[in-house]
PDB file of C-alpha atoms in Angstrom:
ATOM      1  CA  UNK V   2      -6.704  -0.070   8.502  1.00 68.00           C
ATOM      2  CA  UNK V   3      -4.802  -1.407   5.460  1.00 74.00           C
ATOM      3  CA  UNK V   4      -1.171  -2.458   6.159  1.00 84.00           C
ATOM      4  CA  UNK V   5       0.156   0.035   3.796  1.00 89.00           C
ATOM      5  CA  UNK V   6      -2.021   2.788   2.456  1.00 90.00           C
ATOM      6  CA  UNK V   7      -1.086   5.849   0.198  1.00 92.00           C
ATOM      7  CA  UNK V   8      -2.431   9.098  -0.786  1.00 84.00           C
ATOM      8  CA  UNK V   9      -4.755   8.392  -3.744  1.00 75.00           C
ATOM      9  CA  UNK V  10      -3.421  10.948  -6.158  1.00 83.00           C
ATOM     10  CA  UNK V  11      -3.115  11.724  -9.030  1.00 90.00           C
ATOM     11  CA  UNK V  12      -0.869  14.766  -8.188  1.00 92.00           C
ATOM     12  CA  UNK V  13      -0.646  17.111 -11.047  1.00 95.00           C
ATOM     13  CA  UNK V  14       1.983  19.765 -10.423  1.00 95.00           C
ATOM     14  CA  UNK V  15       4.057  22.253 -12.606  1.00 97.00           C
ATOM     15  CA  UNK V  16       7.665  21.751 -13.290  1.00 97.00           C
ATOM     16  CA  UNK V  17       9.797  23.227 -10.501  1.00 97.00           C
ATOM     17  CA  UNK V  18       7.231  22.800  -7.795  1.00 97.00           C
ATOM     18  CA  UNK V  19       7.676  20.914  -4.481  1.00 97.00           C
ATOM     19  CA  UNK V  20       5.398  17.969  -3.934  1.00 95.00           C
ATOM     20  CA  UNK V  21       4.854  15.667  -1.102  1.00 94.00           C
ATOM     21  CA  UNK V  22       2.814  12.671  -0.473  1.00 90.00           C
ATOM     22  CA  UNK V  23       2.358  10.298   2.517  1.00 93.00           C
ATOM     23  CA  UNK V  24       1.845   6.628   3.177  1.00 93.00           C
ATOM     24  CA  UNK V  25       0.362   5.284   6.391  1.00 93.00           C
ATOM     25  CA  UNK V  26       1.087   1.953   7.846  1.00 90.00           C
ATOM     26  CA  UNK V  27      -0.458  -0.330  10.432  1.00 88.00           C
ATOM     27  CA  UNK V  28       2.341  -2.458  11.627  1.00 82.00           C
ATOM     28  CA  UNK V  29       3.715  -0.364  14.453  1.00 82.00           C
ATOM     29  CA  UNK V  30       6.693  -2.702  14.957  1.00 80.00           C
ATOM     30  CA  UNK V  31       7.937  -2.095  11.408  1.00 79.00           C
ATOM     31  CA  UNK V  32      11.295  -0.516  11.400  1.00 77.00           C
ATOM     32  CA  UNK V  33      11.962   0.188   7.747  1.00 81.00           C
ATOM     33  CA  UNK V  34      10.071   1.302   4.695  1.00 89.00           C
ATOM     34  CA  UNK V  35      10.881   2.128   1.108  1.00 90.00           C
ATOM     35  CA  UNK V  36       9.826   4.327  -1.747  1.00 93.00           C
ATOM     36  CA  UNK V  37       9.778   2.722  -5.262  1.00 93.00           C
ATOM     37  CA  UNK V  38       9.193   4.404  -8.522  1.00 95.00           C
ATOM     38  CA  UNK V  39       7.212   2.686 -11.234  1.00 95.00           C
ATOM     39  CA  UNK V  40       7.035   3.954 -14.642  1.00 94.00           C
ATOM     40  CA  UNK V  41       4.074   2.959 -16.747  1.00 90.00           C
ATOM     41  CA  UNK V  42       4.055  -0.754 -17.622  1.00 86.00           C
ATOM     42  CA  UNK V  43       7.583  -1.129 -16.127  1.00 92.00           C
ATOM     43  CA  UNK V  44       8.946  -2.908 -13.108  1.00 93.00           C
ATOM     44  CA  UNK V  45       9.162  -1.048  -9.707  1.00 92.00           C
ATOM     45  CA  UNK V  46      12.565   0.438  -8.956  1.00 91.00           C
ATOM     46  CA  UNK V  47      13.906   1.210  -5.601  1.00 89.00           C
ATOM     47  CA  UNK V  48      14.043   5.026  -5.060  1.00 93.00           C
ATOM     48  CA  UNK V  49      15.084   5.174  -1.357  1.00 91.00           C
ATOM     49  CA  UNK V  50      14.953   3.562   1.941  1.00 88.00           C
ATOM     50  CA  UNK V  51      13.406   5.175   4.997  1.00 87.00           C
ATOM     51  CA  UNK V  52      14.617   4.439   8.390  1.00 80.00           C
ATOM     52  CA  UNK V  53      14.064   6.162  11.764  1.00 77.00           C
ATOM     53  CA  UNK V  54      16.411   8.990  10.802  1.00 76.00           C
ATOM     54  CA  UNK V  55      14.835   9.651   7.435  1.00 83.00           C
ATOM     55  CA  UNK V  56      16.801   9.867   4.209  1.00 89.00           C
ATOM     56  CA  UNK V  57      17.751  12.557   1.809  1.00 92.00           C
ATOM     57  CA  UNK V  58      19.062  12.025  -1.779  1.00 92.00           C
ATOM     58  CA  UNK V  59      19.357  15.068  -3.945  1.00 96.00           C
ATOM     59  CA  UNK V  60      15.897  16.482  -4.506  1.00 97.00           C
ATOM     60  CA  UNK V  61      14.231  13.652  -2.707  1.00 97.00           C
ATOM     61  CA  UNK V  62      13.557  13.428   1.062  1.00 96.00           C
ATOM     62  CA  UNK V  63      11.857  10.640   2.810  1.00 95.00           C
ATOM     63  CA  UNK V  64      10.859  10.866   6.479  1.00 93.00           C
ATOM     64  CA  UNK V  65       9.266   8.514   9.006  1.00 92.00           C
ATOM     65  CA  UNK V  66       6.798   9.661  11.608  1.00 91.00           C
ATOM     66  CA  UNK V  67       6.492   6.826  14.176  1.00 89.00           C
ATOM     67  CA  UNK V  68       3.957   8.549  16.392  1.00 90.00           C
ATOM     68  CA  UNK V  69       1.498   8.995  13.600  1.00 90.00           C
ATOM     69  CA  UNK V  70       2.651   5.872  11.676  1.00 91.00           C
ATOM     70  CA  UNK V  71       3.242   7.475   8.393  1.00 91.00           C
ATOM     71  CA  UNK V  72       6.147   7.998   5.949  1.00 93.00           C
ATOM     72  CA  UNK V  73       6.444  10.848   3.472  1.00 94.00           C
ATOM     73  CA  UNK V  74       8.266  11.649   0.259  1.00 95.00           C
ATOM     74  CA  UNK V  75       9.092  15.110  -0.684  1.00 96.00           C
ATOM     75  CA  UNK V  76      10.361  16.029  -4.117  1.00 97.00           C
ATOM     76  CA  UNK V  77      11.848  19.451  -4.625  1.00 97.00           C
ATOM     77  CA  UNK V  78      12.322  21.247  -7.886  1.00 97.00           C
ATOM     78  CA  UNK V  79      10.229  18.610  -9.765  1.00 97.00           C
ATOM     79  CA  UNK V  80      11.297  17.661 -13.186  1.00 97.00           C
ATOM     80  CA  UNK V  81       9.245  16.292 -16.060  1.00 97.00           C
ATOM     81  CA  UNK V  82      11.095  13.010 -15.685  1.00 97.00           C
ATOM     82  CA  UNK V  83       9.679  12.719 -12.094  1.00 97.00           C
ATOM     83  CA  UNK V  84       6.352  11.762 -13.660  1.00 97.00           C
ATOM     84  CA  UNK V  85       5.622   8.270 -12.436  1.00 96.00           C
ATOM     85  CA  UNK V  86       3.825   6.179  -9.884  1.00 95.00           C
ATOM     86  CA  UNK V  87       5.482   6.309  -6.445  1.00 96.00           C
ATOM     87  CA  UNK V  88       4.921   3.054  -4.464  1.00 94.00           C
ATOM     88  CA  UNK V  89       5.333   2.766  -0.632  1.00 93.00           C
ATOM     89  CA  UNK V  90       6.602  -0.480   0.498  1.00 90.00           C
ATOM     90  CA  UNK V  91       6.888  -1.911   4.032  1.00 86.00           C
ATOM     91  CA  UNK V  92       6.871  -5.046   5.956  1.00 79.00           C
ATOM     92  CA  UNK V  93       3.661  -6.604   7.235  1.00 74.00           C
ATOM     93  CA  UNK V  94       3.202  -8.063  10.789  1.00 69.00           C
ATOM     94  CA  UNK V  95       3.991 -11.400   9.181  1.00 68.00           C
ATOM     95  CA  UNK V  96       7.314  -9.999   7.744  1.00 69.00           C
ATOM     96  CA  UNK V  97       5.969 -10.050   4.136  1.00 75.00           C
ATOM     97  CA  UNK V  98       6.957  -7.347   1.763  1.00 82.00           C
ATOM     98  CA  UNK V  99       3.766  -5.208   1.260  1.00 86.00           C
ATOM     99  CA  UNK V 100       3.268  -2.709  -1.629  1.00 90.00           C
ATOM    100  CA  UNK V 101       0.899   0.219  -1.354  1.00 91.00           C
ATOM    101  CA  UNK V 102      -1.383   0.888  -4.267  1.00 91.00           C
ATOM    102  CA  UNK V 103       0.872   3.864  -5.483  1.00 93.00           C
ATOM    103  CA  UNK V 104       0.494   7.585  -5.983  1.00 94.00           C
ATOM    104  CA  UNK V 105       0.499   8.911  -9.534  1.00 94.00           C
ATOM    105  CA  UNK V 106       2.453  12.025 -10.070  1.00 96.00           C
ATOM    106  CA  UNK V 107       2.440  14.045 -13.244  1.00 96.00           C
ATOM    107  CA  UNK V 108       4.718  17.008 -13.758  1.00 96.00           C
ATOM    108  CA  UNK V 109       3.462  19.442 -16.401  1.00 96.00           C
ATOM    109  CA  UNK V 110       5.761  21.866 -18.342  1.00 95.00           C
TER     110      UNK V 110
ATOM    111  CA  UNK T  15      25.012  -4.246 -13.706  1.00 77.00           C
ATOM    112  CA  UNK T  16      23.430  -7.668 -13.222  1.00 79.00           C
ATOM    113  CA  UNK T  17      19.795  -7.972 -13.874  1.00 91.00           C
ATOM    114  CA  UNK T  18      16.899 -10.290 -13.640  1.00 95.00           C
ATOM    115  CA  UNK T  19      15.602 -11.180 -17.139  1.00 96.00           C
ATOM    116  CA  UNK T  20      12.013 -12.336 -18.007  1.00 97.00           C
ATOM    117  CA  UNK T  21      10.730 -13.879 -21.113  1.00 95.00           C
ATOM    118  CA  UNK T  22       8.514 -13.368 -22.963  1.00 95.00           C
ATOM    119  CA  UNK T  23       7.737  -9.733 -22.497  1.00 95.00           C
ATOM    120  CA  UNK T  24       4.295 -10.284 -23.679  1.00 96.00           C
ATOM    121  CA  UNK T  25       2.146 -13.514 -23.667  1.00 97.00           C
ATOM    122  CA  UNK T  26      -1.297 -13.798 -25.134  1.00 97.00           C
ATOM    123  CA  UNK T  27      -3.091 -16.983 -24.562  1.00 97.00           C
ATOM    124  CA  UNK T  28      -6.694 -18.416 -24.601  1.00 97.00           C
ATOM    125  CA  UNK T  29      -8.693 -19.013 -21.445  1.00 97.00           C
ATOM    126  CA  UNK T  30      -8.037 -22.509 -20.245  1.00 97.00           C
ATOM    127  CA  UNK T  31      -4.583 -22.867 -21.729  1.00 97.00           C
ATOM    128  CA  UNK T  32      -1.421 -23.480 -19.770  1.00 97.00           C
ATOM    129  CA  UNK T  33       1.279 -20.798 -19.698  1.00 97.00           C
ATOM    130  CA  UNK T  34       4.819 -20.826 -18.485  1.00 97.00           C
ATOM    131  CA  UNK T  35       6.494 -17.484 -17.611  1.00 97.00           C
ATOM    132  CA  UNK T  36      10.363 -17.639 -17.444  1.00 97.00           C
ATOM    133  CA  UNK T  37      12.791 -15.769 -15.314  1.00 97.00           C
ATOM    134  CA  UNK T  38      16.513 -15.833 -15.022  1.00 96.00           C
ATOM    135  CA  UNK T  39      17.429 -14.411 -11.644  1.00 95.00           C
ATOM    136  CA  UNK T  40      20.743 -12.864 -10.908  1.00 92.00           C
ATOM    137  CA  UNK T  41      23.287 -15.585 -10.743  1.00 89.00           C
ATOM    138  CA  UNK T  42      24.486 -15.480  -7.075  1.00 87.00           C
ATOM    139  CA  UNK T  43      20.936 -14.851  -5.745  1.00 90.00           C
ATOM    140  CA  UNK T  44      19.282 -17.474  -3.560  1.00 88.00           C
ATOM    141  CA  UNK T  45      15.785 -16.107  -3.055  1.00 90.00           C
ATOM    142  CA  UNK T  46      13.231 -15.912  -5.868  1.00 92.00           C
ATOM    143  CA  UNK T  47       9.870 -14.355  -6.047  1.00 93.00           C
ATOM    144  CA  UNK T  48       6.862 -13.812  -8.180  1.00 96.00           C
ATOM    145  CA  UNK T  49       4.478 -10.790  -7.989  1.00 95.00           C
ATOM    146  CA  UNK T  50       1.759  -9.725 -10.111  1.00 96.00           C
ATOM    147  CA  UNK T  51       0.121  -6.444 -10.897  1.00 95.00           C
ATOM    148  CA  UNK T  52      -3.261  -6.174 -12.390  1.00 95.00           C
ATOM    149  CA  UNK T  53      -3.580  -3.054 -14.569  1.00 91.00           C
ATOM    150  CA  UNK T  54      -4.216  -0.073 -12.262  1.00 87.00           C
ATOM    151  CA  UNK T  55      -3.857  -2.102  -9.150  1.00 89.00           C
ATOM    152  CA  UNK T  56      -1.093  -2.678  -6.605  1.00 89.00           C
ATOM    153  CA  UNK T  57       1.798  -5.027  -6.847  1.00 92.00           C
ATOM    154  CA  UNK T  58       0.841  -8.327  -5.160  1.00 92.00           C
ATOM    155  CA  UNK T  59       3.041 -11.066  -3.729  1.00 90.00           C
ATOM    156  CA  UNK T  60       2.390 -14.417  -5.141  1.00 94.00           C
ATOM    157  CA  UNK T  61       5.211 -16.729  -3.949  1.00 93.00           C
ATOM    158  CA  UNK T  62       8.736 -16.985  -2.647  1.00 90.00           C
ATOM    159  CA  UNK T  63      11.196 -19.792  -3.263  1.00 92.00           C
ATOM    160  CA  UNK T  64      14.360 -20.682  -1.568  1.00 89.00           C
ATOM    161  CA  UNK T  65      16.413 -23.833  -1.461  1.00 88.00           C
ATOM    162  CA  UNK T  66      14.426 -25.496  -4.132  1.00 90.00           C
ATOM    163  CA  UNK T  67      11.112 -25.167  -2.358  1.00 92.00           C
ATOM    164  CA  UNK T  68       8.363 -22.809  -1.781  1.00 93.00           C
ATOM    165  CA  UNK T  69       8.941 -20.771   1.395  1.00 88.00           C
ATOM    166  CA  UNK T  70       5.724 -18.765   1.320  1.00 88.00           C
ATOM    167  CA  UNK T  71       2.781 -18.174  -0.885  1.00 90.00           C
ATOM    168  CA  UNK T  72      -0.232 -15.940  -0.810  1.00 91.00           C
ATOM    169  CA  UNK T  73      -3.826 -16.853  -1.160  1.00 91.00           C
ATOM    170  CA  UNK T  74      -3.740 -15.874  -4.743  1.00 94.00           C
ATOM    171  CA  UNK T  75      -1.155 -18.648  -5.414  1.00 95.00           C
ATOM    172  CA  UNK T  76      -3.731 -21.517  -5.667  1.00 94.00           C
ATOM    173  CA  UNK T  77      -3.585 -25.009  -7.191  1.00 95.00           C
ATOM    174  CA  UNK T  78      -3.509 -23.486 -10.700  1.00 96.00           C
ATOM    175  CA  UNK T  79      -0.094 -22.023 -10.001  1.00 97.00           C
ATOM    176  CA  UNK T  80       3.284 -23.729  -9.596  1.00 97.00           C
ATOM    177  CA  UNK T  81       6.923 -22.756  -9.637  1.00 97.00           C
ATOM    178  CA  UNK T  82       9.949 -24.506 -10.600  1.00 94.00           C
ATOM    179  CA  UNK T  83      13.587 -24.090 -10.855  1.00 92.00           C
ATOM    180  CA  UNK T  84      14.259 -26.751 -13.523  1.00 86.00           C
ATOM    181  CA  UNK T  85      18.075 -26.015 -13.751  1.00 86.00           C
ATOM    182  CA  UNK T  86      20.589 -23.800 -12.195  1.00 78.00           C
ATOM    183  CA  UNK T  87      19.460 -20.587 -13.838  1.00 87.00           C
ATOM    184  CA  UNK T  88      15.810 -20.511 -14.782  1.00 93.00           C
ATOM    185  CA  UNK T  89      12.911 -19.904 -12.420  1.00 96.00           C
ATOM    186  CA  UNK T  90       9.478 -20.504 -13.816  1.00 97.00           C
ATOM    187  CA  UNK T  91       5.863 -19.715 -13.009  1.00 98.00           C
ATOM    188  CA  UNK T  92       3.236 -22.089 -14.502  1.00 97.00           C
ATOM    189  CA  UNK T  93      -0.368 -21.315 -14.652  1.00 97.00           C
ATOM    190  CA  UNK T  94      -2.239 -24.510 -15.530  1.00 96.00           C
ATOM    191  CA  UNK T  95      -5.569 -23.330 -16.849  1.00 95.00           C
ATOM    192  CA  UNK T  96      -5.640 -19.671 -17.309  1.00 97.00           C
ATOM    193  CA  UNK T  97      -8.601 -17.518 -16.408  1.00 96.00           C
ATOM    194  CA  UNK T  98      -9.571 -14.120 -17.716  1.00 97.00           C
ATOM    195  CA  UNK T  99      -8.622 -12.706 -14.189  1.00 96.00           C
ATOM    196  CA  UNK T 100      -5.124 -13.959 -14.601  1.00 97.00           C
ATOM    197  CA  UNK T 101      -4.417 -11.191 -16.957  1.00 97.00           C
ATOM    198  CA  UNK T 102      -1.770  -8.995 -15.426  1.00 97.00           C
ATOM    199  CA  UNK T 103       1.867  -8.011 -15.408  1.00 97.00           C
ATOM    200  CA  UNK T 104       3.919 -10.702 -13.665  1.00 98.00           C
ATOM    201  CA  UNK T 105       7.204  -9.738 -12.168  1.00 96.00           C
ATOM    202  CA  UNK T 106       9.924 -11.983 -11.050  1.00 96.00           C
ATOM    203  CA  UNK T 107      12.407 -10.829  -8.447  1.00 93.00           C
ATOM    204  CA  UNK T 108      15.403 -12.197  -6.833  1.00 91.00           C
ATOM    205  CA  UNK T 109      17.589 -11.261  -3.846  1.00 87.00           C
ATOM    206  CA  UNK T 110      20.853 -12.415  -2.433  1.00 82.00           C
ATOM    207  CA  UNK T 111      19.315 -12.361   1.073  1.00 73.00           C
ATOM    208  CA  UNK T 112      15.764 -12.961   1.890  1.00 65.00           C
ATOM    209  CA  UNK T 113      13.229 -10.222   3.020  1.00 62.00           C
ATOM    210  CA  UNK T 114      15.609  -7.369   2.492  1.00 63.00           C
ATOM    211  CA  UNK T 115      13.917  -4.940   0.201  1.00 63.00           C
ATOM    212  CA  UNK T 116      17.032  -3.048  -0.719  1.00 62.00           C
ATOM    213  CA  UNK T 117      18.463  -6.319  -2.105  1.00 71.00           C
ATOM    214  CA  UNK T 118      15.337  -7.141  -4.125  1.00 82.00           C
ATOM    215  CA  UNK T 119      15.847  -6.835  -7.856  1.00 88.00           C
ATOM    216  CA  UNK T 120      12.875  -6.960 -10.245  1.00 92.00           C
ATOM    217  CA  UNK T 121      12.762  -8.227 -13.815  1.00 95.00           C
ATOM    218  CA  UNK T 122      10.973  -6.043 -16.487  1.00 95.00           C
ATOM    219  CA  UNK T 123       7.896  -8.329 -16.236  1.00 96.00           C
ATOM    220  CA  UNK T 124       5.678 -10.354 -18.512  1.00 97.00           C
ATOM    221  CA  UNK T 125       2.466  -8.898 -19.540  1.00 97.00           C
ATOM    222  CA  UNK T 126      -0.073 -11.895 -19.705  1.00 97.00           C
ATOM    223  CA  UNK T 127      -3.279 -11.297 -21.594  1.00 97.00           C
ATOM    224  CA  UNK T 128      -5.817 -14.115 -21.291  1.00 97.00           C
ATOM    225  CA  UNK T 129      -8.490 -13.856 -23.922  1.00 96.00           C
TER     226      UNK T 129
END
């Protein structure tokens, strides 16, 4: 299993829809994960952190499921500006920062 | 808001040429990183640098790559003899504390095209 693996995407949803995607991880000892947003040809930008209690920030909710070793990102009332690639980031067993390959999200009018 | 700056934003070079990618980390940061992202692929770790030496490097970071902090502000990545497969976006990042993703700030990247 890859250290951090994401839903392949792309997700294409209408504006206003709720969309969710997952990221699985192999390092069972890992305590913290992160969702980054990356726009085309731009640098990754931290969207939110995910700890054991999950995290909610406005329309975005991230949760951690330790039993099944995955994290999720839920976007409610999606906006056109949410179109981007969402990167799951965690720590490897060697404590290196590992990026997932990203899930492309496209919001259509 | 402080930011990591990278120059140039685009670099085109011929195969076999040397290139130097430049980064100015945030001034009070102590940990510096280079990542690369080949078009359509994931962000990959290249190297981390702390206290004027490499603290960790990936298998991608072979003898063709080197990093340097020539003065108190710049952090450079040199590729000695570029190959076609070195074409990628190269991101510099810095952090005040190592290995804390929340404290990791990325530059806007240098797009390297090797012809």
